[in-house]
């Protein structure tokens, strides 16, 4: 079983702070790295899918980078807002169907 | 609206009982998945199906069974052989089988043991 690790486990920031999380994964057999946002009482929703080393993706105030050689991805949130409060999941695809191996997530809480 | 519907939202199982969790999608997706979430753990794959009438075991298939008789439906049965069934269960689907295809999730079913 693959080991996908996320850190920190939880994070509490104030509105306006910028923050970042890490997803670490084994770099062998890499096909894609997914990021999902999971708000309380809702379904997880996809943020980004990255496939190439050096990929950078951006969606509003949220961006992500990928380093497949060293096996990590960073998710950045600029100027956090209360609506960013959620659990952020990363998931690794190693090419077997579209199966994903998920990390345990980083729970972000943004307060006023 | 297109999406994935899981039912029921909450389910209670008695000792020795089999229970079935429903997952229906109207996205015309080929592949469907069942995950289990326990506190402090990531989503773990139970079973997945890439096409109708075919499915494969995931990482934690013991004590579970599935069927895929229709493209839009992928029910999960938690059998009496699953000794620790209390968890949150999520169903997902993808359009195809490419690594970059995002997964779309239902709202989940929370299963508890009476």
PDB file of N, CA and C in Angstrom, chain B residues 32-80:
ATOM      1  N   UNK B  32     -16.598   3.666 -11.145  1.00  0.00           N
ATOM      2  CA  UNK B  32     -17.159   4.024  -9.842  1.00  0.00           C
ATOM      3  C   UNK B  32     -16.336   3.394  -8.732  1.00  0.00           C
ATOM      4  N   UNK B  33     -16.370   4.032  -7.559  1.00  0.00           N
ATOM      5  CA  UNK B  33     -15.485   3.656  -6.448  1.00  0.00           C
ATOM      6  C   UNK B  33     -16.230   3.742  -5.126  1.00  0.00           C
ATOM      7  N   UNK B  34     -15.811   2.900  -4.188  1.00  0.00           N
ATOM      8  CA  UNK B  34     -16.267   3.005  -2.808  1.00  0.00           C
ATOM      9  C   UNK B  34     -15.062   3.192  -1.897  1.00  0.00           C
ATOM     10  N   UNK B  35     -15.165   4.224  -1.024  1.00  0.00           N
ATOM     11  CA  UNK B  35     -14.125   4.507  -0.049  1.00  0.00           C
ATOM     12  C   UNK B  35     -14.716   4.446   1.353  1.00  0.00           C
ATOM     13  N   UNK B  36     -13.828   4.191   2.274  1.00  0.00           N
ATOM     14  CA  UNK B  36     -14.191   4.224   3.693  1.00  0.00           C
ATOM     15  C   UNK B  36     -13.293   5.241   4.383  1.00  0.00           C
ATOM     16  N   UNK B  37     -13.910   6.043   5.285  1.00  0.00           N
ATOM     17  CA  UNK B  37     -13.097   6.960   6.074  1.00  0.00           C
ATOM     18  C   UNK B  37     -13.271   6.664   7.550  1.00  0.00           C
ATOM     19  N   UNK B  38     -12.155   6.515   8.252  1.00  0.00           N
ATOM     20  CA  UNK B  38     -12.130   6.374   9.700  1.00  0.00           C
ATOM     21  C   UNK B  38     -11.392   7.572  10.267  1.00  0.00           C
ATOM     22  N   UNK B  39     -11.692   7.927  11.520  1.00  0.00           N
ATOM     23  CA  UNK B  39     -11.033   9.092  12.127  1.00  0.00           C
ATOM     24  C   UNK B  39      -9.513   8.983  12.047  1.00  0.00           C
ATOM     25  N   UNK B  40      -8.863  10.056  11.612  1.00  0.00           N
ATOM     26  CA  UNK B  40      -7.412  10.091  11.558  1.00  0.00           C
ATOM     27  C   UNK B  40      -6.805   9.344  10.388  1.00  0.00           C
ATOM     28  N   UNK B  41      -7.655   8.825   9.501  1.00  0.00           N
ATOM     29  CA  UNK B  41      -7.130   8.092   8.343  1.00  0.00           C
ATOM     30  C   UNK B  41      -7.628   8.723   7.061  1.00  0.00           C
ATOM     31  N   UNK B  42      -6.891   8.496   5.995  1.00  0.00           N
ATOM     32  CA  UNK B  42      -7.322   8.967   4.688  1.00  0.00           C
ATOM     33  C   UNK B  42      -8.428   8.086   4.148  1.00  0.00           C
ATOM     34  N   UNK B  43      -8.985   8.479   3.033  1.00  0.00           N
ATOM     35  CA  UNK B  43      -9.980   7.640   2.363  1.00  0.00           C
ATOM     36  C   UNK B  43      -9.293   6.369   1.877  1.00  0.00           C
ATOM     37  N   UNK B  44      -9.888   5.221   2.217  1.00  0.00           N
ATOM     38  CA  UNK B  44      -9.311   3.942   1.781  1.00  0.00           C
ATOM     39  C   UNK B  44     -10.258   3.257   0.809  1.00  0.00           C
ATOM     40  N   UNK B  45      -9.699   2.732  -0.249  1.00  0.00           N
ATOM     41  CA  UNK B  45     -10.493   2.163  -1.333  1.00  0.00           C
ATOM     42  C   UNK B  45     -10.967   0.765  -0.967  1.00  0.00           C
ATOM     43  N   UNK B  46     -12.282   0.546  -1.096  1.00  0.00           N
ATOM     44  CA  UNK B  46     -12.868  -0.757  -0.781  1.00  0.00           C
ATOM     45  C   UNK B  46     -12.996  -1.593  -2.049  1.00  0.00           C
ATOM     46  N   UNK B  47     -13.722  -1.074  -3.020  1.00  0.00           N
ATOM     47  CA  UNK B  47     -13.925  -1.723  -4.320  1.00  0.00           C
ATOM     48  C   UNK B  47     -14.006  -0.646  -5.382  1.00  0.00           C
ATOM     49  N   UNK B  48     -13.711  -1.023  -6.627  1.00  0.00           N
ATOM     50  CA  UNK B  48     -13.932  -0.134  -7.737  1.00  0.00           C
ATOM     51  C   UNK B  48     -14.365  -0.931  -8.959  1.00  0.00           C
ATOM     52  N   UNK B  49     -15.020  -0.213  -9.859  1.00  0.00           N
ATOM     53  CA  UNK B  49     -15.531  -0.844 -11.078  1.00  0.00           C
ATOM     54  C   UNK B  49     -15.223   0.080 -12.252  1.00  0.00           C
ATOM     55  N   UNK B  50     -14.611  -0.455 -13.267  1.00  0.00           N
ATOM     56  CA  UNK B  50     -14.258   0.362 -14.433  1.00  0.00           C
ATOM     57  C   UNK B  50     -15.301   0.255 -15.536  1.00  0.00           C
ATOM     58  N   UNK B  51     -16.142  -0.776 -15.427  1.00  0.00           N
ATOM     59  CA  UNK B  51     -17.126  -1.003 -16.481  1.00  0.00           C
ATOM     60  C   UNK B  51     -18.236  -1.879 -15.920  1.00  0.00           C
ATOM     61  N   UNK B  52     -19.377  -1.824 -16.559  1.00  0.00           N
ATOM     62  CA  UNK B  52     -20.516  -2.633 -16.098  1.00  0.00           C
ATOM     63  C   UNK B  52     -20.139  -4.113 -16.069  1.00  0.00           C
ATOM     64  N   UNK B  53     -20.643  -4.802 -15.049  1.00  0.00           N
ATOM     65  CA  UNK B  53     -20.429  -6.238 -14.860  1.00  0.00           C
ATOM     66  C   UNK B  53     -18.984  -6.600 -14.552  1.00  0.00           C
ATOM     67  N   UNK B  54     -18.206  -5.643 -14.122  1.00  0.00           N
ATOM     68  CA  UNK B  54     -16.819  -5.918 -13.741  1.00  0.00           C
ATOM     69  C   UNK B  54     -16.456  -5.046 -12.552  1.00  0.00           C
ATOM     70  N   UNK B  55     -15.736  -5.610 -11.578  1.00  0.00           N
ATOM     71  CA  UNK B  55     -15.269  -4.826 -10.449  1.00  0.00           C
ATOM     72  C   UNK B  55     -14.040  -5.502  -9.854  1.00  0.00           C
ATOM     73  N   UNK B  56     -13.241  -4.692  -9.133  1.00  0.00           N
ATOM     74  CA  UNK B  56     -12.012  -5.199  -8.532  1.00  0.00           C
ATOM     75  C   UNK B  56     -11.948  -4.802  -7.069  1.00  0.00           C
ATOM     76  N   UNK B  57     -11.242  -5.614  -6.304  1.00  0.00           N
ATOM     77  CA  UNK B  57     -11.034  -5.295  -4.898  1.00  0.00           C
ATOM     78  C   UNK B  57     -10.056  -4.140  -4.768  1.00  0.00           C
ATOM     79  N   UNK B  58     -10.334  -3.310  -3.771  1.00  0.00           N
ATOM     80  CA  UNK B  58      -9.396  -2.273  -3.407  1.00  0.00           C
ATOM     81  C   UNK B  58      -8.505  -2.749  -2.278  1.00  0.00           C
ATOM     82  N   UNK B  59      -8.083  -1.816  -1.435  1.00  0.00           N
ATOM     83  CA  UNK B  59      -7.134  -2.143  -0.380  1.00  0.00           C
ATOM     84  C   UNK B  59      -7.762  -2.823   0.834  1.00  0.00           C
ATOM     85  N   UNK B  60      -9.075  -2.618   1.019  1.00  0.00           N
ATOM     86  CA  UNK B  60      -9.725  -3.141   2.242  1.00  0.00           C
ATOM     87  C   UNK B  60     -11.053  -3.805   1.913  1.00  0.00           C
ATOM     88  N   UNK B  61     -11.050  -4.754   0.982  1.00  0.00           N
ATOM     89  CA  UNK B  61     -12.294  -5.351   0.482  1.00  0.00           C
ATOM     90  C   UNK B  61     -12.919  -6.392   1.417  1.00  0.00           C
ATOM     91  N   UNK B  62     -12.162  -6.909   2.353  1.00  0.00           N
ATOM     92  CA  UNK B  62     -12.683  -7.994   3.190  1.00  0.00           C
ATOM     93  C   UNK B  62     -13.909  -7.570   3.984  1.00  0.00           C
ATOM     94  N   UNK B  63     -14.980  -8.388   3.873  1.00  0.00           N
ATOM     95  CA  UNK B  63     -16.211  -8.087   4.597  1.00  0.00           C
ATOM     96  C   UNK B  63     -17.180  -7.219   3.805  1.00  0.00           C
ATOM     97  N   UNK B  64     -16.840  -6.915   2.571  1.00  0.00           N
ATOM     98  CA  UNK B  64     -17.696  -6.102   1.698  1.00  0.00           C
ATOM     99  C   UNK B  64     -17.955  -6.849   0.396  1.00  0.00           C
ATOM    100  N   UNK B  65     -19.074  -6.514  -0.251  1.00  0.00           N
ATOM    101  CA  UNK B  65     -19.332  -7.016  -1.600  1.00  0.00           C
ATOM    102  C   UNK B  65     -20.013  -5.915  -2.408  1.00  0.00           C
ATOM    103  N   UNK B  66     -19.873  -5.992  -3.724  1.00  0.00           N
ATOM    104  CA  UNK B  66     -20.463  -4.990  -4.616  1.00  0.00           C
ATOM    105  C   UNK B  66     -21.050  -5.683  -5.830  1.00  0.00           C
ATOM    106  N   UNK B  67     -21.808  -4.930  -6.595  1.00  0.00           N
ATOM    107  CA  UNK B  67     -22.294  -5.379  -7.894  1.00  0.00           C
ATOM    108  C   UNK B  67     -22.311  -4.172  -8.817  1.00  0.00           C
ATOM    109  N   UNK B  68     -22.254  -4.431 -10.109  1.00  0.00           N
ATOM    110  CA  UNK B  68     -22.320  -3.334 -11.094  1.00  0.00           C
ATOM    111  C   UNK B  68     -23.132  -3.847 -12.285  1.00  0.00           C
ATOM    112  N   UNK B  69     -24.417  -3.947 -12.070  1.00  0.00           N
ATOM    113  CA  UNK B  69     -25.324  -4.457 -13.102  1.00  0.00           C
ATOM    114  C   UNK B  69     -25.757  -3.358 -14.069  1.00  0.00           C
ATOM    115  N   UNK B  70     -25.692  -2.119 -13.610  1.00  0.00           N
ATOM    116  CA  UNK B  70     -26.057  -0.980 -14.455  1.00  0.00           C
ATOM    117  C   UNK B  70     -24.948   0.054 -14.366  1.00  0.00           C
ATOM    118  N   UNK B  71     -24.759   0.812 -15.413  1.00  0.00           N
ATOM    119  CA  UNK B  71     -23.702   1.819 -15.437  1.00  0.00           C
ATOM    120  C   UNK B  71     -23.874   2.846 -14.333  1.00  0.00           C
ATOM    121  N   UNK B  72     -25.121   3.188 -14.026  1.00  0.00           N
ATOM    122  CA  UNK B  72     -25.351   4.280 -13.095  1.00  0.00           C
ATOM    123  C   UNK B  72     -25.402   3.848 -11.635  1.00  0.00           C
ATOM    124  N   UNK B  73     -25.291   2.557 -11.356  1.00  0.00           N
ATOM    125  CA  UNK B  73     -25.489   2.090  -9.988  1.00  0.00           C
ATOM    126  C   UNK B  73     -24.353   1.190  -9.515  1.00  0.00           C
ATOM    127  N   UNK B  74     -23.905   1.409  -8.263  1.00  0.00           N
ATOM    128  CA  UNK B  74     -22.791   0.625  -7.718  1.00  0.00           C
ATOM    129  C   UNK B  74     -23.045   0.430  -6.220  1.00  0.00           C
ATOM    130  N   UNK B  75     -23.969  -0.447  -5.840  1.00  0.00           N
ATOM    131  CA  UNK B  75     -24.282  -0.641  -4.426  1.00  0.00           C
ATOM    132  C   UNK B  75     -23.198  -1.411  -3.680  1.00  0.00           C
ATOM    133  N   UNK B  76     -23.018  -1.062  -2.432  1.00  0.00           N
ATOM    134  CA  UNK B  76     -22.031  -1.700  -1.558  1.00  0.00           C
ATOM    135  C   UNK B  76     -22.768  -2.414  -0.431  1.00  0.00           C
ATOM    136  N   UNK B  77     -22.492  -3.689  -0.263  1.00  0.00           N
ATOM    137  CA  UNK B  77     -23.067  -4.435   0.858  1.00  0.00           C
ATOM    138  C   UNK B  77     -21.998  -4.656   1.911  1.00  0.00           C
ATOM    139  N   UNK B  78     -22.330  -4.254   3.123  1.00  0.00           N
ATOM    140  CA  UNK B  78     -21.454  -4.487   4.269  1.00  0.00           C
ATOM    141  C   UNK B  78     -21.953  -5.766   4.924  1.00  0.00           C
ATOM    142  N   UNK B  79     -21.172  -6.822   4.842  1.00  0.00           N
ATOM    143  CA  UNK B  79     -21.646  -8.120   5.330  1.00  0.00           C
ATOM    144  C   UNK B  79     -21.337  -8.292   6.806  1.00  0.00           C
ATOM    145  N   UNK B  80     -21.891  -9.351   7.367  1.00  0.00           N
ATOM    146  CA  UNK B  80     -21.654  -9.643   8.777  1.00  0.00           C
ATOM    147  C   UNK B  80     -20.194 -10.011   9.034  1.00  0.00           C
TER     148      UNK B  80
END
